[in-house]
Every structure is written in structure tokens, then in C-alpha cells.
Amino acid sequence: MTKDAFLKMLESLIESAPGTLKGPEKLESVQGWDSLAVVGLIGLVDKHFQMALYVEDINKAKTVDDLVKLLGSNITG
């Protein structure tokens, strides 16, 4: 999956306008990023990537790009 496609799914998850997320945004300033979004992200990654993300790892992420990095080689471009 491309980074852009993942960002679109993340925008949908947090109910953000399309094109809002680019990557360098700090998670603490992203409207809609909260504990429910973390749970939703875990489910989204499980469904689309068949991999497990852990709350501890997500909580270490400071930016949207850090979330992308958690997906490793599953994200291209």
C-alpha cells in the first residue's frame, strides 16, 4: 500500500478532511487523534496488513510519519 493510501485511510478513521494529513504533523495537534483512534488504527492495520500494532509502540509515535514507519515495508512510496 502506498503512503498516500494509508494516509487517506487514517484521515477517514479520524474523520478528517481528505488531504489533511501529509506526514510531518505532530499527533498531539491532529484533531481526532485520541485513544479511540489508536484502537481504530490497531484494527485497521490488522485488517489491511495482517499485522499487529501495539499500543505501546503507537504511543511512542510523535508524528504521522512515525505511524507510517511502524508499518515498515508494508508501505511504499
N, CA and C atoms as an extended XYZ file, in Angstrom:
231
Properties=species:S:1:pos:R:3:atomname:S:1:resname:S:1:resid:I:1 pbc="F F F"
N         0.843       -1.174        0.000 N   MET     1
C         0.000        0.000        0.000 CA  MET     1
C         0.888        1.238        0.000 C   MET     1
N         0.461        2.247       -0.694 N   THR     2
C         1.232        3.488       -0.724 CA  THR     2
C         0.985        4.302        0.546 C   THR     2
N         1.910        5.191        0.822 N   LYS     3
C         1.765        6.081        1.965 CA  LYS     3
C         0.497        6.923        1.804 C   LYS     3
N         0.247        7.422        0.604 N   ASP     4
C        -0.947        8.251        0.370 CA  ASP     4
C        -2.227        7.487        0.661 C   ASP     4
N        -2.284        6.225        0.254 N   ALA     5
C        -3.476        5.410        0.510 CA  ALA     5
C        -3.659        5.199        2.012 C   ALA     5
N        -2.567        4.954        2.723 N   PHE     6
C        -2.652        4.792        4.173 CA  PHE     6
C        -3.122        6.086        4.827 C   PHE     6
N        -2.581        7.215        4.385 N   LEU     7
C        -2.988        8.495        4.967 CA  LEU     7
C        -4.472        8.759        4.742 C   LEU     7
N        -4.988        8.379        3.590 N   LYS     8
C        -6.424        8.527        3.327 CA  LYS     8
C        -7.243        7.671        4.284 C   LYS     8
N        -6.786        6.457        4.544 N   MET     9
C        -7.496        5.601        5.498 CA  MET     9
C        -7.429        6.187        6.902 C   MET     9
N        -6.281        6.739        7.265 N   LEU    10
C        -6.132        7.359        8.578 CA  LEU    10
C        -7.029        8.593        8.695 C   LEU    10
N        -7.099        9.391        7.638 N   GLU    11
C        -7.993       10.553        7.632 CA  GLU    11
C        -9.438       10.130        7.838 C   GLU    11
N        -9.825        9.066        7.176 N   SER    12
C       -11.184        8.556        7.331 CA  SER    12
C       -11.416        8.084        8.760 C   SER    12
N       -10.440        7.408        9.325 N   LEU    13
C       -10.540        6.900       10.685 CA  LEU    13
C       -10.771        8.028       11.690 C   LEU    13
N       -10.056        9.127       11.536 N   ILE    14
C       -10.172       10.230       12.497 CA  ILE    14
C       -11.178       11.286       12.041 C   ILE    14
N       -11.876       10.973       10.951 N   GLU    15
C       -12.908       11.859       10.395 CA  GLU    15
C       -12.347       13.234       10.069 C   GLU    15
N       -11.214       13.216        9.382 N   SER    16
C       -10.538       14.433        8.954 CA  SER    16
C       -10.793       14.645        7.466 C   SER    16
N       -10.731       15.882        7.027 N   ALA    17
C       -10.950       16.192        5.621 CA  ALA    17
C        -9.864       15.551        4.756 C   ALA    17
N       -10.232       15.056        3.577 N   PRO    18
C        -9.241       14.468        2.672 CA  PRO    18
C        -8.111       15.451        2.369 C   PRO    18
N        -6.898       14.940        2.358 N   GLY    19
C        -5.741       15.775        2.061 CA  GLY    19
C        -5.181       16.502        3.264 C   GLY    19
N        -5.756       16.278        4.436 N   THR    20
C        -5.312       16.955        5.653 CA  THR    20
C        -3.946       16.465        6.116 C   THR    20
N        -3.752       15.161        6.051 N   LEU    21
C        -2.509       14.577        6.558 CA  LEU    21
C        -1.478       14.422        5.446 C   LEU    21
N        -0.270       14.837        5.747 N   LYS    22
C         0.854       14.716        4.808 CA  LYS    22
C         1.968       13.856        5.376 C   LYS    22
N         2.108       13.853        6.699 N   GLY    23
C         3.128       13.041        7.345 CA  GLY    23
C         3.833       13.707        8.500 C   GLY    23
N         4.297       14.947        8.339 N   PRO    24
C         5.078       15.548        9.428 CA  PRO    24
C         4.232       16.087       10.595 C   PRO    24
N         2.916       16.003       10.489 N   GLU    25
C         2.057       16.554       11.548 CA  GLU    25
C         2.323       15.861       12.883 C   GLU    25
N         2.386       16.634       13.940 N   LYS    26
C         2.528       16.075       15.285 CA  LYS    26
C         1.177       15.511       15.701 C   LYS    26
N         1.193       14.284       16.182 N   LEU    27
C        -0.055       13.618       16.550 CA  LEU    27
C        -0.823       14.396       17.614 C   LEU    27
N        -0.117       15.026       18.525 N   GLU    28
C        -0.789       15.777       19.588 CA  GLU    28
C        -1.609       16.947       19.048 C   GLU    28
N        -1.304       17.390       17.843 N   SER    29
C        -2.046       18.508       17.267 CA  SER    29
C        -3.052       18.074       16.197 C   SER    29
N        -3.134       16.763       15.915 N   VAL    30
C        -4.063       16.269       14.909 CA  VAL    30
C        -5.439       16.107       15.543 C   VAL    30
N        -6.384       16.875       15.034 N   GLN    31
C        -7.745       16.795       15.545 CA  GLN    31
C        -8.311       15.402       15.255 C   GLN    31
N        -8.873       14.779       16.268 N   GLY    32
C        -9.442       13.453       16.111 CA  GLY    32
C        -8.503       12.340       16.543 C   GLY    32
N        -7.233       12.666       16.805 N   TRP    33
C        -6.298       11.647       17.265 CA  TRP    33
C        -6.458       11.512       18.776 C   TRP    33
N        -7.032       10.400       19.200 N   ASP    34
C        -7.268       10.134       20.613 CA  ASP    34
C        -7.208        8.634       20.850 C   ASP    34
N        -7.593        8.210       22.027 N   SER    35
C        -7.489        6.782       22.366 CA  SER    35
C        -8.375        5.918       21.476 C   SER    35
N        -9.511        6.433       21.060 N   LEU    36
C       -10.369        5.671       20.148 CA  LEU    36
C        -9.709        5.524       18.781 C   LEU    36
N        -8.998        6.545       18.350 N   ALA    37
C        -8.280        6.471       17.071 CA  ALA    37
C        -7.169        5.429       17.154 C   ALA    37
N        -6.520        5.319       18.306 N   VAL    38
C        -5.467        4.317       18.484 CA  VAL    38
C        -6.051        2.918       18.322 C   VAL    38
N        -7.190        2.674       18.971 N   VAL    39
C        -7.846        1.371       18.855 CA  VAL    39
C        -8.264        1.123       17.405 C   VAL    39
N        -8.804        2.152       16.757 N   GLY    40
C        -9.201        2.032       15.359 CA  GLY    40
C        -8.020        1.733       14.452 C   GLY    40
N        -6.885        2.367       14.733 N   LEU    41
C        -5.676        2.126       13.937 CA  LEU    41
C        -5.216        0.678       14.078 C   LEU    41
N        -5.275        0.155       15.283 N   ILE    42
C        -4.891       -1.238       15.509 CA  ILE    42
C        -5.765       -2.156       14.659 C   ILE    42
N        -7.061       -1.900       14.643 N   GLY    43
C        -7.971       -2.707       13.836 CA  GLY    43
C        -7.731       -2.543       12.348 C   GLY    43
N        -7.503       -1.318       11.915 N   LEU    44
C        -7.252       -1.032       10.505 CA  LEU    44
C        -5.999       -1.759       10.017 C   LEU    44
N        -4.954       -1.711       10.803 N   VAL    45
C        -3.693       -2.362       10.425 CA  VAL    45
C        -3.862       -3.880       10.417 C   VAL    45
N        -4.585       -4.404       11.386 N   ASP    46
C        -4.832       -5.841       11.418 CA  ASP    46
C        -5.594       -6.276       10.165 C   ASP    46
N        -6.607       -5.521        9.794 N   LYS    47
C        -7.445       -5.875        8.646 CA  LYS    47
C        -6.696       -5.750        7.315 C   LYS    47
N        -5.992       -4.651        7.117 N   HIS    48
C        -5.384       -4.373        5.815 CA  HIS    48
C        -3.964       -4.908        5.647 C   HIS    48
N        -3.265       -5.116        6.756 N   PHE    49
C        -1.865       -5.532        6.670 CA  PHE    49
C        -1.595       -6.881        7.336 C   PHE    49
N        -2.606       -7.416        8.008 N   GLN    50
C        -2.454       -8.677        8.733 CA  GLN    50
C        -1.229       -8.661        9.645 C   GLN    50
N        -1.084       -7.567       10.364 N   MET    51
C        -0.002       -7.459       11.338 CA  MET    51
C        -0.531       -6.801       12.602 C   MET    51
N         0.152       -7.033       13.677 N   ALA    52
C        -0.264       -6.468       14.962 CA  ALA    52
C         0.540       -5.209       15.272 C   ALA    52
N        -0.183       -4.193       15.699 N   LEU    53
C         0.446       -2.998       16.260 CA  LEU    53
C         0.101       -2.986       17.742 C   LEU    53
N         1.003       -2.514       18.540 N   TYR    54
C         0.783       -2.477       19.982 CA  TYR    54
C         0.653       -1.037       20.453 C   TYR    54
N        -0.205       -0.848       21.438 N   VAL    55
C        -0.465        0.486       21.973 CA  VAL    55
C         0.838        1.153       22.394 C   VAL    55
N         1.721        0.396       22.997 N   GLU    56
C         2.987        0.964       23.462 CA  GLU    56
C         3.779        1.568       22.306 C   GLU    56
N         3.808        0.870       21.171 N   ASP    57
C         4.534        1.376       20.004 CA  ASP    57
C         3.849        2.599       19.411 C   ASP    57
N         2.521        2.555       19.343 N   ILE    58
C         1.774        3.696       18.812 CA  ILE    58
C         1.985        4.912       19.699 C   ILE    58
N         1.971        4.716       21.010 N   ASN    59
C         2.143        5.839       21.939 CA  ASN    59
C         3.531        6.469       21.856 C   ASN    59
N         4.517        5.722       21.360 N   LYS    60
C         5.862        6.280       21.177 CA  LYS    60
C         5.929        7.175       19.941 C   LYS    60
N         4.996        7.007       19.022 N   ALA    61
C         4.981        7.807       17.794 CA  ALA    61
C         4.654        9.258       18.134 C   ALA    61
N         5.408       10.154       17.561 N   LYS    62
C         5.192       11.593       17.786 CA  LYS    62
C         4.531       12.267       16.583 C   LYS    62
N         4.735       11.696       15.388 N   THR    63
C         4.184       12.289       14.168 CA  THR    63
C         3.428       11.232       13.364 C   THR    63
N         2.705       11.696       12.378 N   VAL    64
C         2.017       10.791       11.466 CA  VAL    64
C         3.049        9.926       10.740 C   VAL    64
N         4.167       10.510       10.349 N   ASP    65
C         5.231        9.736        9.701 CA  ASP    65
C         5.745        8.617       10.608 C   ASP    65
N         5.771        8.847       11.917 N   ASP    66
C         6.184        7.792       12.840 CA  ASP    66
C         5.211        6.615       12.779 C   ASP    66
N         3.922        6.899       12.616 N   LEU    67
C         2.939        5.823       12.460 CA  LEU    67
C         3.207        5.041       11.180 C   LEU    67
N         3.513        5.760       10.110 N   VAL    68
C         3.822        5.116        8.835 CA  VAL    68
C         5.031        4.199        8.996 C   VAL    68
N         6.037        4.639        9.720 N   LYS    69
C         7.254        3.847        9.928 CA  LYS    69
C         6.950        2.538       10.654 C   LYS    69
N         5.932        2.536       11.510 N   LEU    70
C         5.567        1.322       12.230 CA  LEU    70
C         5.127        0.206       11.272 C   LEU    70
N         4.688        0.585       10.091 N   LEU    71
C         4.206       -0.392        9.129 CA  LEU    71
C         5.329       -0.944        8.258 C   LEU    71
N         6.502       -0.384        8.384 N   GLY    72
C         7.678       -0.901        7.693 CA  GLY    72
C         7.500       -1.064        6.199 C   GLY    72
N         7.871       -2.229        5.707 N   SER    73
C         7.860       -2.484        4.264 CA  SER    73
C         6.458       -2.655        3.678 C   SER    73
N         5.438       -2.613        4.528 N   ASN    74
C         4.063       -2.681        4.041 CA  ASN    74
C         3.648       -1.384        3.337 C   ASN    74
N         4.404       -0.311        3.570 N   ILE    75
C         4.118        0.985        2.947 CA  ILE    75
C         5.177        1.264        1.902 C   ILE    75
N         4.713        1.636        0.720 N   THR    76
C         5.622        2.015       -0.359 CA  THR    76
C         5.378        3.457       -0.735 C   THR    76
N         6.406        4.080       -1.277 N   GLY    77
C         6.254        5.443       -1.781 CA  GLY    77
C         6.031        6.416       -0.747 C   GLY    77
